[in-house]
Coordinates of C-alpha atoms in Angstrom, one line a residue:
M1 CA -26.9 -56.3 28.5
L2 CA -27.9 -54.2 25.5
K3 CA -31.2 -53.6 27.4
K4 CA -29.5 -52.5 30.6
H5 CA -27.0 -50.1 28.7
F6 CA -29.9 -48.2 27.1
L7 CA -31.8 -48.1 30.3
A8 CA -28.8 -46.1 31.6
A9 CA -28.5 -43.9 29.0
V10 CA -32.0 -43.0 29.0
L11 CA -32.1 -42.6 32.6
S12 CA -28.6 -40.3 32.3
V13 CA -30.5 -38.0 29.7
L14 CA -33.5 -37.6 32.5
A15 CA -31.4 -36.9 35.1
S16 CA -29.7 -34.0 33.0
W17 CA -32.7 -32.5 32.7
G18 CA -32.8 -31.6 36.6
F19 CA -34.5 -34.5 38.3
A20 CA -33.7 -34.5 42.0
H21 CA -30.8 -36.9 43.5
G22 CA -31.7 -40.5 44.1
Q23 CA -30.2 -43.2 45.6
M24 CA -27.4 -44.9 43.6
D25 CA -27.0 -48.5 43.6
C26 CA -23.2 -49.0 43.5
A27 CA -20.7 -51.7 43.5
S28 CA -17.0 -51.5 44.0
P29 CA -14.6 -50.1 41.6
V30 CA -12.1 -53.1 41.6
N31 CA -12.4 -56.6 42.2
Y32 CA -10.5 -57.4 45.5
E33 CA -11.1 -55.7 48.9
I34 CA -11.1 -52.0 48.8
I35 CA -7.9 -50.8 51.3
L36 CA -7.5 -46.8 50.9
A37 CA -4.1 -45.0 50.9
G38 CA -6.3 -41.5 51.5
N39 CA -9.4 -40.5 52.4
F40 CA -11.8 -37.8 51.4
G41 CA -11.2 -34.2 52.4
E42 CA -7.6 -34.7 53.7
P43 CA -6.2 -31.3 54.1
R44 CA -3.6 -30.7 51.5
P45 CA -1.6 -27.4 51.0
N46 CA -4.3 -25.4 49.2
H47 CA -6.7 -28.1 48.6
F48 CA -8.6 -30.7 50.1
H49 CA -8.0 -34.5 48.9
G50 CA -11.0 -34.3 46.4
G51 CA -11.5 -38.3 46.3
I52 CA -10.3 -41.9 47.9
D53 CA -6.9 -43.7 46.8
V54 CA -7.9 -46.9 46.7
K55 CA -4.5 -49.3 46.8
T56 CA -3.8 -51.4 43.6
E57 CA -1.2 -53.8 45.3
R58 CA 1.6 -51.4 43.8
V59 CA 1.3 -52.3 40.4
E60 CA -0.5 -50.9 37.4
G61 CA -2.9 -52.9 35.0
K62 CA -5.7 -53.6 37.5
P63 CA -9.0 -53.9 36.1
I64 CA -11.6 -50.4 37.0
F65 CA -15.3 -50.8 37.2
S66 CA -18.1 -48.1 36.8
I67 CA -19.4 -48.3 40.3
A68 CA -23.3 -47.5 39.3
D69 CA -25.2 -47.4 35.9
G70 CA -24.6 -44.3 33.7
Y71 CA -22.9 -43.0 30.6
V72 CA -19.3 -42.3 29.9
E73 CA -19.6 -38.1 29.9
R74 CA -16.0 -37.3 29.4
L75 CA -12.4 -38.6 28.9
T76 CA -9.4 -36.4 29.8
V77 CA -5.8 -36.8 29.1
G78 CA -3.0 -34.7 30.9
L79 CA -5.4 -32.2 32.7
Y80 CA -5.7 -31.2 36.3
G81 CA -3.2 -33.9 37.6
F82 CA -5.3 -36.8 36.7
G83 CA -3.1 -38.1 33.9
N84 CA -5.9 -40.6 31.9
A85 CA -9.5 -40.3 33.5
V86 CA -12.9 -41.2 32.8
F87 CA -16.1 -39.2 33.9
V88 CA -19.3 -41.4 34.4
R89 CA -22.7 -39.5 34.8
H90 CA -24.9 -41.6 36.9
P91 CA -29.1 -40.8 36.2
E92 CA -29.3 -40.3 39.9
G93 CA -27.8 -37.0 40.0
Y94 CA -24.0 -37.9 40.8
S95 CA -21.0 -38.1 38.7
S96 CA -17.8 -40.4 39.5
V97 CA -14.4 -39.9 38.2
Y98 CA -11.7 -42.3 38.0
C99 CA -8.0 -40.8 37.7
H100 CA -4.2 -42.0 37.1
L101 CA -5.5 -44.7 34.5
K102 CA -3.1 -46.5 32.5
K103 CA -5.3 -46.7 29.5
F104 CA -9.1 -47.2 29.1
A105 CA -11.5 -49.8 27.7
P106 CA -11.3 -50.8 24.0
A107 CA -14.2 -48.6 22.9
L108 CA -13.1 -45.6 25.1
Q109 CA -10.1 -45.6 24.1
A110 CA -11.1 -45.4 20.2
A111 CA -13.5 -42.3 21.2
L112 CA -10.0 -40.6 22.7
R113 CA -7.9 -41.8 19.7
R114 CA -10.7 -40.3 17.4
W115 CA -10.4 -37.1 19.1
Q116 CA -6.7 -36.6 19.7
Y117 CA -6.1 -37.0 15.9
S118 CA -9.1 -34.8 14.8
H119 CA -7.9 -32.1 17.0
E120 CA -3.9 -33.3 16.5
S121 CA -3.2 -33.0 20.3
F122 CA -2.1 -35.6 23.0
Q123 CA -3.5 -33.4 25.8
A124 CA -7.3 -34.4 25.3
D125 CA -10.8 -33.3 26.6
V126 CA -13.5 -35.4 25.2
H127 CA -17.3 -35.1 25.8
L128 CA -19.5 -37.7 24.8
R129 CA -22.9 -37.9 24.2
A130 CA -25.4 -40.4 26.4
T131 CA -26.0 -42.7 23.8
D132 CA -22.2 -43.0 22.6
C133 CA -20.7 -44.7 25.9
P134 CA -23.3 -45.7 28.4
V135 CA -22.1 -48.3 31.0
A136 CA -23.8 -50.7 33.5
K137 CA -22.6 -50.9 37.2
G138 CA -19.7 -52.9 37.5
Q139 CA -19.0 -52.6 33.8
L140 CA -15.2 -52.6 33.2
I141 CA -14.3 -48.9 32.1
A142 CA -10.1 -49.1 32.2
L143 CA -7.1 -50.2 33.9
S144 CA -5.1 -48.7 36.8
G145 CA -2.1 -46.7 36.5
N146 CA 0.2 -43.9 37.7
T147 CA -0.3 -41.7 35.4
G148 CA -0.9 -37.6 36.3
S149 CA 0.6 -36.4 39.6
S150 CA 0.2 -39.8 40.9
Q151 CA 3.5 -40.9 42.9
A152 CA 2.6 -44.3 43.2
P153 CA 0.2 -46.6 41.3
H154 CA -3.1 -45.9 42.4
L155 CA -6.9 -45.7 41.6
H156 CA -8.1 -42.1 42.6
L157 CA -12.0 -42.0 42.6
E158 CA -14.0 -38.7 42.9
I159 CA -17.9 -38.4 43.0
H160 CA -19.7 -35.1 42.4
D161 CA -22.9 -33.5 42.8
T162 CA -23.2 -33.4 38.9
R163 CA -25.1 -30.2 38.9
T164 CA -22.9 -28.2 40.9
W165 CA -19.8 -30.2 40.8
N166 CA -19.3 -30.2 44.7
M167 CA -16.9 -32.7 46.0
L168 CA -18.7 -35.9 47.7
D169 CA -17.3 -38.4 50.3
P170 CA -17.3 -41.9 48.2
L171 CA -17.1 -43.8 51.4
D172 CA -21.1 -42.5 51.7
F173 CA -21.5 -44.7 48.3
L174 CA -18.8 -47.3 48.9
K175 CA -19.6 -47.9 52.8
P176 CA -20.6 -51.7 52.1
F177 CA -17.2 -52.6 50.4
V178 CA -14.8 -50.5 53.0
R179 CA -14.0 -52.4 56.5
D180 CA -13.8 -49.9 59.0
A181 CA -14.3 -50.8 63.1
T182 CA -11.6 -48.2 64.6
P183 CA -12.6 -45.0 65.7
P184 CA -10.5 -41.7 65.2
Q185 CA -7.9 -40.7 67.5
A186 CA -6.9 -37.2 68.9
H187 CA -3.2 -36.5 69.3
A188 CA -3.0 -33.0 70.7
F189 CA -4.8 -29.8 70.8
M190 CA -3.7 -26.3 70.0
A191 CA -4.7 -23.1 71.5
Y192 CA -4.7 -19.8 70.1
P193 CA -5.5 -16.7 72.1
M194 CA -6.5 -13.8 70.3
P195 CA -4.5 -11.0 69.9
G196 CA -5.1 -8.6 72.8
E197 CA -8.2 -10.1 73.4
G198 CA -7.0 -13.4 75.9
V199 CA -4.6 -15.4 77.4
F200 CA -4.1 -19.2 77.6
N201 CA -2.2 -20.6 80.4
G202 CA -0.4 -17.1 81.3
G203 CA 0.7 -16.6 77.3
A204 CA -0.6 -14.9 74.7
T205 CA 0.9 -17.2 72.1
Q206 CA -0.7 -20.4 70.4
Q207 CA 0.5 -23.1 72.4
Y208 CA -0.4 -27.1 72.2
F209 CA -0.8 -30.1 74.5
G210 CA -0.6 -33.7 73.7
F211 CA -3.6 -36.2 74.6
S212 CA -2.3 -38.7 76.7
S213 CA -5.8 -40.1 77.5
H214 CA -9.4 -39.3 76.6
Q215 CA -9.4 -37.2 79.8
L216 CA -6.8 -35.2 80.5
T217 CA -6.4 -34.5 84.2
R218 CA -4.6 -31.4 84.0
E219 CA -6.3 -28.2 84.5
F220 CA -5.7 -25.2 82.3
T221 CA -6.0 -22.1 82.6
A222 CA -7.5 -19.1 80.4
W223 CA -9.3 -15.7 80.2
G224 CA -10.6 -13.8 77.7
R225 CA -11.2 -14.9 74.0
V226 CA -9.5 -18.0 72.9
G227 CA -10.1 -20.6 70.2
F228 CA -8.9 -24.1 69.6
G229 CA -7.6 -26.5 67.1
L230 CA -7.3 -30.1 66.7
W231 CA -4.6 -32.5 65.6
A232 CA -6.2 -35.9 64.6
N233 CA -6.3 -38.6 62.6
D234 CA -8.7 -41.4 61.5
Y235 CA -7.6 -45.3 61.0
M236 CA -8.8 -48.5 59.4
E237 CA -7.6 -51.8 60.5
Q238 CA -6.3 -52.9 57.1
S239 CA -3.9 -50.5 56.8
Y240 CA -1.0 -48.3 58.4
N241 CA -2.5 -45.3 56.9
N242 CA -3.5 -42.4 58.6
Y243 CA -6.4 -40.3 57.1
G244 CA -8.3 -37.4 57.8
I245 CA -11.4 -37.0 60.1
R246 CA -15.1 -36.8 58.9
Q247 CA -16.7 -34.9 61.5
T248 CA -15.3 -32.9 64.5
I249 CA -17.6 -31.4 67.4
L250 CA -16.3 -29.0 70.1
S251 CA -18.4 -28.5 72.4
V252 CA -18.3 -26.5 76.3
D253 CA -20.2 -26.9 79.0
G254 CA -22.2 -29.5 76.6
R255 CA -23.2 -26.6 73.9
E256 CA -21.9 -27.1 70.6
V257 CA -19.8 -24.3 69.6
F258 CA -18.3 -26.0 66.1
R259 CA -18.7 -28.5 63.9
S260 CA -17.2 -30.1 60.7
D261 CA -18.4 -32.5 58.3
V262 CA -16.2 -32.9 55.7
N263 CA -18.7 -33.5 53.1
N264 CA -20.2 -31.7 49.9
I265 CA -17.1 -29.7 49.7
P266 CA -17.6 -26.7 46.6
M267 CA -14.7 -26.9 44.3
D268 CA -14.1 -23.1 45.0
G269 CA -13.9 -23.7 48.4
N270 CA -10.4 -25.5 47.9
L271 CA -8.1 -23.0 49.2
M272 CA -10.0 -22.3 52.2
V273 CA -8.4 -25.5 53.7
N274 CA -5.1 -23.4 54.3
S275 CA -7.6 -21.1 56.9
W276 CA -9.3 -24.0 58.2
G277 CA -5.9 -25.8 58.8
D278 CA -3.3 -24.0 60.8
Y279 CA -1.1 -23.7 57.4
Q280 CA 1.9 -21.9 58.8
H281 CA 2.5 -24.8 61.4
Y282 CA 1.8 -27.6 58.5
L283 CA 4.7 -26.1 57.1
H284 CA 7.4 -26.3 59.7
S285 CA 6.1 -29.6 61.2
N286 CA 4.2 -31.6 58.7
V287 CA 0.9 -31.5 61.1
W288 CA -2.3 -29.9 60.2
Y289 CA -3.9 -28.6 63.4
M290 CA -7.6 -28.0 62.2
R291 CA -9.1 -24.8 63.8
S292 CA -12.1 -25.5 65.4
Y293 CA -13.3 -21.6 64.9
L294 CA -13.9 -19.7 61.8
E295 CA -11.2 -16.9 60.6
P296 CA -13.7 -14.3 59.1
G297 CA -12.9 -14.8 56.0
N298 CA -13.6 -18.5 55.7
T299 CA -17.1 -19.5 54.1
L300 CA -16.6 -23.1 53.9
P301 CA -20.2 -24.7 54.2
I302 CA -19.0 -27.6 55.9
L303 CA -17.7 -25.6 58.6
R304 CA -20.7 -24.7 61.4
A305 CA -19.7 -22.6 64.5
D306 CA -21.9 -20.7 67.4
E307 CA -22.1 -16.9 67.2
N308 CA -18.9 -16.0 68.5
R309 CA -17.4 -18.1 65.2
G310 CA -16.3 -20.9 67.5
I311 CA -14.4 -18.8 69.4
I312 CA -14.8 -18.9 73.4
D313 CA -15.0 -16.6 75.8
F314 CA -13.6 -17.0 79.3
N315 CA -15.0 -14.2 81.4
E316 CA -16.4 -15.9 84.3
E317 CA -13.6 -17.4 87.3
R318 CA -14.8 -20.8 86.9
N319 CA -14.1 -24.3 85.3
Y320 CA -15.5 -24.7 82.0
Q321 CA -15.8 -28.6 80.6
L322 CA -14.8 -28.8 76.7
K323 CA -14.9 -31.9 74.6
Y324 CA -14.3 -33.3 71.4
T325 CA -16.2 -35.5 69.6
L326 CA -14.9 -37.3 66.4
I327 CA -16.8 -39.3 64.1
D328 CA -15.6 -41.3 61.3
F329 CA -17.3 -42.3 58.0
A330 CA -18.6 -45.8 59.6
G331 CA -19.6 -44.0 62.6
N332 CA -16.8 -45.1 65.2
T333 CA -17.0 -42.5 67.3
S334 CA -14.2 -41.4 70.0
E335 CA -14.2 -38.1 72.6
Y336 CA -11.7 -36.5 74.4
E337 CA -12.3 -33.9 77.4
F338 CA -10.2 -31.3 79.0
T339 CA -11.2 -28.5 81.8
V340 CA -10.1 -24.9 81.5
R341 CA -10.3 -22.7 84.3
G342 CA -11.4 -19.2 83.7
E343 CA -8.8 -17.0 85.8
K344 CA -8.9 -13.2 85.5
R345 CA -5.7 -11.8 84.7
A346 CA -4.4 -9.1 82.7
I347 CA -4.4 -9.2 78.6
P348 CA -1.5 -8.2 76.5
P349 CA -1.9 -5.9 74.0
A350 CA -2.0 -6.6 70.6
Q351 CA 1.2 -5.2 68.7
P352 CA 0.0 -2.5 66.6
A353 CA -0.1 -2.5 62.7
N354 CA 1.5 -0.6 60.2
V355 CA -2.0 0.7 58.6
M356 CA 0.1 1.0 55.0
R357 CA 1.1 -2.6 54.9
L358 CA -2.0 -3.8 56.9
M359 CA -4.3 -5.9 54.5
Q360 CA -7.9 -5.9 55.2
W361 CA -10.0 -9.1 54.3
N362 CA -12.9 -7.8 53.6
R363 CA -12.3 -4.7 51.1
V364 CA -9.8 -4.4 48.1
N365 CA -6.1 -3.8 49.1
H366 CA -3.3 -2.0 47.4
L367 CA 0.5 -2.6 48.3
F368 CA 2.9 -0.2 46.5
A369 CA 6.8 -0.4 46.2
E370 CA 9.8 0.3 44.2
G371 CA 8.5 -0.5 40.4
A372 CA 5.9 -2.9 41.8
E373 CA 2.0 -2.5 42.7
L374 CA 0.0 -5.4 44.3
V375 CA -3.9 -5.2 44.1
L376 CA -5.8 -7.9 46.6
P377 CA -9.3 -7.9 45.6
K378 CA -12.1 -8.7 48.6
H379 CA -11.8 -12.0 49.9
V380 CA -8.8 -13.4 48.7
L381 CA -7.9 -13.3 52.6
A382 CA -9.3 -15.1 55.4
K383 CA -8.5 -12.7 57.7
N384 CA -6.8 -9.0 58.2
V385 CA -2.7 -9.7 57.9
E386 CA 0.0 -7.0 58.1
L387 CA 2.4 -7.9 54.9
S388 CA 6.4 -7.5 55.0
P389 CA 7.3 -6.5 51.6
R390 CA 10.8 -6.7 50.1
S391 CA 11.9 -5.1 46.7
V392 CA 15.4 -6.1 45.7
S393 CA 17.0 -3.7 42.9
Q394 CA 18.7 -5.6 39.7
P395 CA 19.6 -3.2 37.2
S396 CA 21.0 -5.9 34.8
R397 CA 17.5 -7.8 34.9
Y398 CA 14.1 -6.9 33.3
S399 CA 12.8 -5.5 36.4
D400 CA 13.2 -5.4 40.2
A401 CA 12.7 -8.5 42.8
F402 CA 9.4 -8.3 44.5
T403 CA 8.5 -10.3 47.7
P404 CA 5.4 -9.1 49.2
Q405 CA 5.8 -11.4 52.1
T406 CA 9.1 -12.5 53.6
T407 CA 7.9 -14.8 56.0
G408 CA 7.2 -18.4 55.3
S409 CA 4.6 -19.0 52.7
F410 CA 0.8 -17.3 51.9
P411 CA -1.4 -18.6 49.5
L412 CA -4.2 -16.6 48.9
L413 CA -7.8 -17.7 48.5
S414 CA -8.2 -16.4 44.7
W415 CA -6.4 -14.5 42.4
A416 CA -4.6 -11.0 42.7
R417 CA -3.1 -8.8 40.5
L418 CA 0.8 -8.0 40.0
R419 CA 2.2 -5.4 38.0
L420 CA 5.9 -5.2 37.5
K421 CA 8.0 -2.3 36.2
C422 CA 10.5 -3.2 33.6
H423 CA 13.9 -1.5 33.6
A424 CA 14.3 1.0 30.7
S425 CA 17.9 -0.1 30.7
R426 CA 17.1 -3.7 29.2
P427 CA 15.0 -2.9 26.1
V428 CA 13.3 -5.8 24.1
S429 CA 12.6 -6.1 20.7
D430 CA 8.9 -8.1 21.2
S431 CA 7.4 -6.9 24.2
T432 CA 4.7 -9.9 23.8
K433 CA 7.7 -12.2 24.9
L434 CA 8.1 -10.7 28.3
Y435 CA 6.4 -12.7 31.7
V436 CA 6.3 -12.5 35.1
V437 CA 8.1 -15.7 36.5
S438 CA 7.3 -17.0 40.4
H439 CA 10.6 -17.9 42.1
W440 CA 9.1 -20.4 44.5
G441 CA 10.5 -24.0 44.9
T442 CA 10.8 -24.6 41.3
D443 CA 10.3 -21.3 38.9
R444 CA 6.5 -21.1 37.8
Y445 CA 5.7 -19.2 34.7
M446 CA 2.7 -17.0 35.6
G447 CA 2.6 -15.2 32.3
G448 CA 1.6 -11.6 31.9
K449 CA 1.0 -8.8 29.5
C450 CA 3.1 -5.5 29.2
K451 CA 1.6 -2.4 28.5
N452 CA 3.5 1.1 29.0
G453 CA 6.5 -0.6 30.2
W454 CA 4.5 -2.4 32.9
V455 CA 3.9 -6.4 33.1
E456 CA 0.6 -7.6 34.9
A457 CA 0.0 -11.0 35.9
R458 CA -2.2 -13.1 38.0
V459 CA -0.6 -14.5 41.6
R460 CA -1.7 -16.2 44.2
E461 CA 1.4 -17.2 46.5
L462 CA 2.7 -13.8 48.3
A463 CA 5.7 -15.5 49.6
A464 CA 7.0 -16.2 46.4
T465 CA 9.5 -13.3 44.6
Y466 CA 8.4 -12.4 41.3
E467 CA 10.5 -10.6 38.4
V468 CA 10.1 -10.0 34.8
E469 CA 11.8 -12.4 32.4
Y470 CA 11.9 -12.2 28.7
D471 CA 12.0 -15.5 26.4
D472 CA 12.6 -15.4 22.6
E473 CA 14.5 -18.9 22.4
P474 CA 12.6 -21.8 21.2
P475 CA 12.4 -25.2 23.0
L476 CA 15.2 -27.5 22.4
V477 CA 13.9 -30.8 20.7
N478 CA 16.4 -33.9 20.2
A479 CA 15.7 -37.3 18.9
M480 CA 16.3 -40.2 21.3
S481 CA 15.2 -43.1 18.9
L482 CA 13.8 -42.9 15.0
G483 CA 12.3 -46.1 13.8
Q484 CA 9.2 -47.9 14.7
R485 CA 9.3 -46.2 18.3
I486 CA 10.0 -42.7 17.7
T487 CA 11.1 -40.7 21.0
I488 CA 11.7 -37.1 21.2
G489 CA 13.2 -35.3 24.3
L490 CA 11.5 -31.8 25.1
S491 CA 12.9 -28.8 27.4
D492 CA 12.8 -25.3 27.8
A493 CA 14.6 -23.4 30.4
K494 CA 12.4 -20.3 30.8
S495 CA 8.6 -20.0 30.0
G496 CA 8.1 -24.1 29.4
I497 CA 6.9 -26.2 26.9
S498 CA 3.2 -25.0 25.6
T499 CA 2.2 -27.6 22.8
Y500 CA 3.8 -30.2 20.5
K501 CA 2.9 -32.6 17.6
G502 CA 4.4 -34.6 15.2
Y503 CA 4.0 -35.5 11.6
V504 CA 5.6 -38.4 9.3
D505 CA 5.7 -37.8 5.2
G506 CA 2.7 -34.9 6.0
Q507 CA 0.2 -37.2 8.0
F508 CA -0.3 -36.2 11.9
V509 CA 0.8 -39.2 14.2
L510 CA 0.2 -39.0 18.2
F511 CA 3.2 -38.7 20.3
E512 CA 2.3 -39.5 23.8
E513 CA 3.8 -38.5 27.1
V514 CA 6.3 -40.7 28.4
A515 CA 5.3 -40.8 32.3
K516 CA 7.7 -38.9 34.8
S517 CA 10.1 -38.3 32.0
P518 CA 10.5 -35.4 30.0
W519 CA 10.1 -37.4 26.7
V520 CA 7.4 -37.9 24.2
S521 CA 6.6 -40.9 22.2
C522 CA 4.8 -42.5 19.0
D523 CA 4.6 -46.0 18.5
L524 CA 4.0 -46.1 14.5
T525 CA 2.2 -49.3 14.9
K526 CA -0.5 -47.7 16.5
T527 CA -0.8 -44.8 13.7
P528 CA -2.3 -44.6 10.3
V529 CA 1.2 -44.8 9.3
K530 CA 1.8 -47.9 7.4
R531 CA 5.2 -49.8 7.4
T532 CA 7.0 -49.9 3.8
G533 CA 10.8 -50.4 4.7
K534 CA 11.3 -47.1 2.5
L535 CA 12.5 -43.6 3.7
R536 CA 10.4 -41.5 5.7
K537 CA 10.5 -37.8 7.0
L538 CA 9.5 -36.8 10.5
K539 CA 8.4 -33.1 11.0
F540 CA 8.2 -32.6 15.0
M541 CA 7.2 -29.0 15.9
A542 CA 7.3 -27.7 19.7
R543 CA 6.3 -24.5 21.0
D544 CA 6.7 -22.7 24.4
N545 CA 4.4 -20.5 26.4
C546 CA 6.0 -17.4 24.8
N547 CA 5.1 -18.7 21.0
N548 CA 8.4 -19.4 20.1
E549 CA 8.5 -22.7 18.0
R550 CA 11.1 -25.3 17.1
I551 CA 10.8 -27.6 14.2
Y552 CA 13.1 -30.6 13.8
E553 CA 13.0 -32.4 11.2
A554 CA 14.9 -35.9 10.3
Q555 CA 14.8 -38.9 7.9
F556 CA 14.5 -42.1 9.0
T557 CA 13.3 -45.9 7.7
Y558 CA 9.8 -48.0 8.6

């Protein structure tokens, strides 16, 4: 076993020198049949599902194994919504990431504790050398859990290209361990007449139609430029869950006009899911129609389209044969066909845009309002958009409230810059404690810096309402229990908790987050502090995002 570990470490070092990708000999990450709660690339608001969710029979504590030889390159706690996560680097040029874990294998747990105590921090990002923790295929690395943004116990497994960190479909590596003989299924298609350029079934607005069979007998009509979208899911026989589609192909009269292959997704392409999918429709229906055409600012490499970006020009009075082909990771295939007859008719002109509010996807845009300025860099939009901003006067607050887009939700593809003017009638003693708050669902601290009476911050959701807030109050700290286990309640009503740490008799002790609660807890039996039965002194410090600090001190016997 030691020889195998040493070989894995050597190969991993060689891989880090830039050797090409190789075939990875993989094992299952679990010791029972893999059944998925979610597959790779499923569309979610603002991101693709970056891995697969492996069911753990609704419990925590299942053993998790490295899928291949390599070495543990990184351990994280409290980052990216992953909870506890292990990153394994493999010599073939790939990295596997195991998330939402309950705890790590003993050697990894020890490495984590050393880092947390040396950095005096629960939140951790531990980087290891190739020789520190080599692992073999099938070696135990952790126990499954429900930490981080997980809603129920499961293993979230990701595989990345180590060099680019592009997201790869884990099922391409774990195909022998997943049963799937069920083809994908399409539920409906959506027609999107281009404004001022096309009509479908006599209408200029988007319309959807269900698939009652694989070959629709109804004849549709169109004239001009029309795009299409598809609502479809994949299925597996072991579960009632539905999954995203690996490959979608749209062809017209036998010629391919659009193809998606959901694999090898760049991390910075995550937000483009809102452009490929019909995000506005999803908001009110909870159903994703994935477009079979490209908006001009969508550069996702997993999408390919013809010279018309997948938009079909119905410019002849004849029948057009449209066919969708759906393919899952196992090669199961289904086809859906329908006929659209080109029928010449008048195309209603597009609604004229207000040029002062029209934001163009391929240039820098400025939007001015009373007490607010929004700057949209190039390519943060997937298409041209006319905004409907609103400013609300609120003299008793630190600034007016500003909403760039008053309908629905409108997330950008990247960050924009927002400046809000502070009211002179509300002077503050420390301008560094001014920040921008986003009112969208739950209030969110956006940070910000004050300069010349304006607070500037980065924003990404145009439909949120923003205003300037001020926080000079430290967090609230309450001791829930003192003794062998110390439990502290933490809360902050404004800018939010940033950091916390605790000491017993001047010695740092690790407080860990209590999952799904506002508490942190320290088990003194797992710290360097030894039981003496004497009186001990606790010092606990919590700081918020505006650098207000609360120090809580108490005595207890241990």
